[in-house]
Amino acid sequence: MSSISIKDVETRLGHVKCATCKSNRFGIDNRTVKDDGEWKGICRDCFYTFPIHTDMEFYLRTQPDVPYRLREIACQACEKRGVSLDFRINMSVRESVYFVTCQSCHIQFTEQSSLEAFE
Ligand SMILES: [Zn+2]
Ligand SMILES: [Zn+2]
């Protein structure tokens, strides 16, 4: 089960840009926050909505390639490889973003995912 809070997700969404208006002010539609971990994010400026996936345990179990790739991602601060996946979003059909935490220095950053091609 997901342990990430709505507030954490909202804060971290500020690091990405809206697919349509390029704003970085997002909210979470509270009505979509359910146990299945499939939430909906909304741009506060143009009301564009996009899916937020927070059940990463399920995702990693069903996408066996992903854990290998997470081990290869280099931290932007300490440059060590290996991150944990906190949640991911699909900002647009082609643009998927991973929100990750470095396992060495615990800094949080985002990683554009090119894995969707394998799904
Ligand atoms: Zn927007
Ligand atoms: Zn690091």
CSV table of C-alpha atoms and ligand atoms in Angstrom, one decimal:
chain,number,residue,atom,x,y,z
A,1,MET,CA,0.0,0.0,0.0
A,2,SER,CA,1.1,3.5,-0.7
A,3,SER,CA,2.5,5.5,2.2
A,4,ILE,CA,3.1,8.8,0.4
A,5,SER,CA,0.9,11.7,1.4
A,6,ILE,CA,-1.2,13.9,-0.8
A,7,LYS,CA,0.9,16.9,0.4
A,8,ASP,CA,4.2,15.2,-0.5
A,9,VAL,CA,2.9,14.5,-3.9
A,10,GLU,CA,1.7,18.0,-4.5
A,11,THR,CA,5.0,19.5,-3.3
A,12,ARG,CA,7.0,17.3,-5.6
A,13,LEU,CA,4.8,17.9,-8.6
A,14,GLY,CA,6.2,21.5,-8.5
A,15,HIS,CA,9.3,20.1,-10.1
A,16,VAL,CA,7.6,19.3,-13.4
A,17,LYS,CA,5.8,21.4,-16.0
A,18,CYS,CA,2.2,21.2,-17.2
A,19,ALA,CA,2.0,19.4,-20.6
A,20,THR,CA,-0.2,22.2,-22.0
A,21,CYS,CA,0.4,25.5,-20.3
A,22,LYS,CA,3.9,24.9,-18.8
A,23,SER,CA,2.8,26.0,-15.3
A,24,ASN,CA,4.1,24.1,-12.3
A,25,ARG,CA,1.2,24.6,-10.0
A,26,PHE,CA,-0.7,21.4,-9.4
A,27,GLY,CA,-3.2,20.0,-7.1
A,28,ILE,CA,-4.6,16.5,-6.4
A,29,ASP,CA,-8.2,15.8,-6.9
A,30,ASN,CA,-9.1,14.4,-3.5
A,31,ARG,CA,-12.0,12.4,-4.8
A,32,THR,CA,-9.6,10.3,-6.8
A,33,VAL,CA,-7.4,9.4,-3.8
A,34,LYS,CA,-8.4,5.8,-3.2
A,35,ASP,CA,-6.8,2.6,-2.0
A,36,ASP,CA,-5.9,1.5,-5.5
A,37,GLY,CA,-3.2,4.2,-5.7
A,38,GLU,CA,-4.5,5.7,-8.9
A,39,TRP,CA,-4.9,9.4,-8.3
A,40,LYS,CA,-5.6,12.3,-10.6
A,41,GLY,CA,-3.5,15.5,-10.7
A,42,ILE,CA,-4.8,18.8,-12.0
A,43,CYS,CA,-3.1,21.9,-13.2
A,44,ARG,CA,-4.3,24.9,-11.2
A,45,ASP,CA,-3.9,27.2,-14.2
A,46,CYS,CA,-5.4,25.4,-17.2
A,47,PHE,CA,-7.2,22.5,-15.4
A,48,TYR,CA,-5.4,19.9,-17.4
A,49,THR,CA,-5.6,16.5,-15.6
A,50,PHE,CA,-3.2,13.6,-15.7
A,51,PRO,CA,-2.8,10.3,-13.9
A,52,ILE,CA,-0.6,9.8,-10.8
A,53,HIS,CA,0.3,6.3,-10.0
A,54,THR,CA,1.3,5.8,-6.3
A,55,ASP,CA,1.1,2.0,-5.9
A,56,MET,CA,4.7,1.4,-6.8
A,57,GLU,CA,4.9,-2.0,-5.1
A,58,PHE,CA,2.4,-3.3,-7.6
A,59,TYR,CA,4.1,-1.5,-10.5
A,60,LEU,CA,7.5,-3.0,-9.7
A,61,ARG,CA,6.0,-6.4,-9.4
A,62,THR,CA,4.3,-6.2,-12.8
A,63,GLN,CA,7.2,-4.4,-14.6
A,64,PRO,CA,10.3,-6.6,-13.9
A,65,ASP,CA,12.5,-4.3,-16.1
A,66,VAL,CA,11.9,-1.3,-13.9
A,67,PRO,CA,14.0,-2.3,-10.8
A,68,TYR,CA,17.0,-2.9,-13.1
A,69,ARG,CA,16.7,0.6,-14.5
A,70,LEU,CA,16.3,2.2,-11.1
A,71,ARG,CA,19.6,0.7,-10.1
A,72,GLU,CA,21.2,2.5,-13.1
A,73,ILE,CA,19.8,6.0,-12.5
A,74,ALA,CA,22.5,8.3,-11.2
A,75,CYS,CA,21.8,10.7,-8.4
A,76,GLN,CA,21.9,14.4,-9.5
A,77,ALA,CA,23.6,15.4,-6.2
A,78,CYS,CA,26.0,12.7,-5.2
A,79,GLU,CA,26.2,10.9,-8.5
A,80,LYS,CA,25.9,7.4,-7.0
A,81,ARG,CA,23.7,5.0,-8.8
A,82,GLY,CA,20.5,3.5,-7.3
A,83,VAL,CA,17.2,5.2,-6.5
A,84,SER,CA,13.9,4.1,-5.0
A,85,LEU,CA,10.7,4.9,-6.9
A,86,ASP,CA,8.2,7.0,-4.8
A,87,PHE,CA,5.5,7.5,-7.5
A,88,ARG,CA,5.1,8.3,-11.2
A,89,ILE,CA,2.9,10.3,-13.4
A,90,ASN,CA,1.9,10.4,-17.0
A,91,MET,CA,2.1,14.0,-17.9
A,92,SER,CA,1.1,13.2,-21.5
A,93,VAL,CA,0.8,10.2,-23.7
A,94,ARG,CA,4.5,10.2,-24.4
A,95,GLU,CA,5.8,11.8,-21.2
A,96,SER,CA,6.1,9.7,-18.1
A,97,VAL,CA,8.0,11.1,-15.1
A,98,TYR,CA,9.4,9.1,-12.2
A,99,PHE,CA,9.7,10.7,-8.8
A,100,VAL,CA,12.6,9.0,-7.1
A,101,THR,CA,14.8,9.2,-3.9
A,102,CYS,CA,18.6,8.6,-4.0
A,103,GLN,CA,19.4,5.6,-1.8
A,104,SER,CA,22.8,7.0,-0.9
A,105,CYS,CA,22.1,10.7,0.1
A,106,HIS,CA,18.3,10.6,0.2
A,107,ILE,CA,17.8,13.6,-2.0
A,108,GLN,CA,14.6,13.6,-4.1
A,109,PHE,CA,14.5,14.3,-7.8
A,110,THR,CA,12.6,13.5,-11.0
A,111,GLU,CA,13.6,11.3,-13.8
A,112,GLN,CA,12.0,11.2,-17.3
A,113,SER,CA,11.1,7.7,-18.1
A,114,SER,CA,11.5,6.1,-21.5
A,115,LEU,CA,10.2,2.8,-20.2
A,116,GLU,CA,6.7,3.3,-21.5
A,117,ALA,CA,7.8,2.0,-24.8
A,118,PHE,CA,8.1,-1.4,-23.2
A,119,GLU,CA,4.7,-1.5,-21.6
B,1,ZN,ZN,-1.6,23.8,-17.3
B,2,ZN,ZN,22.5,11.0,-3.9
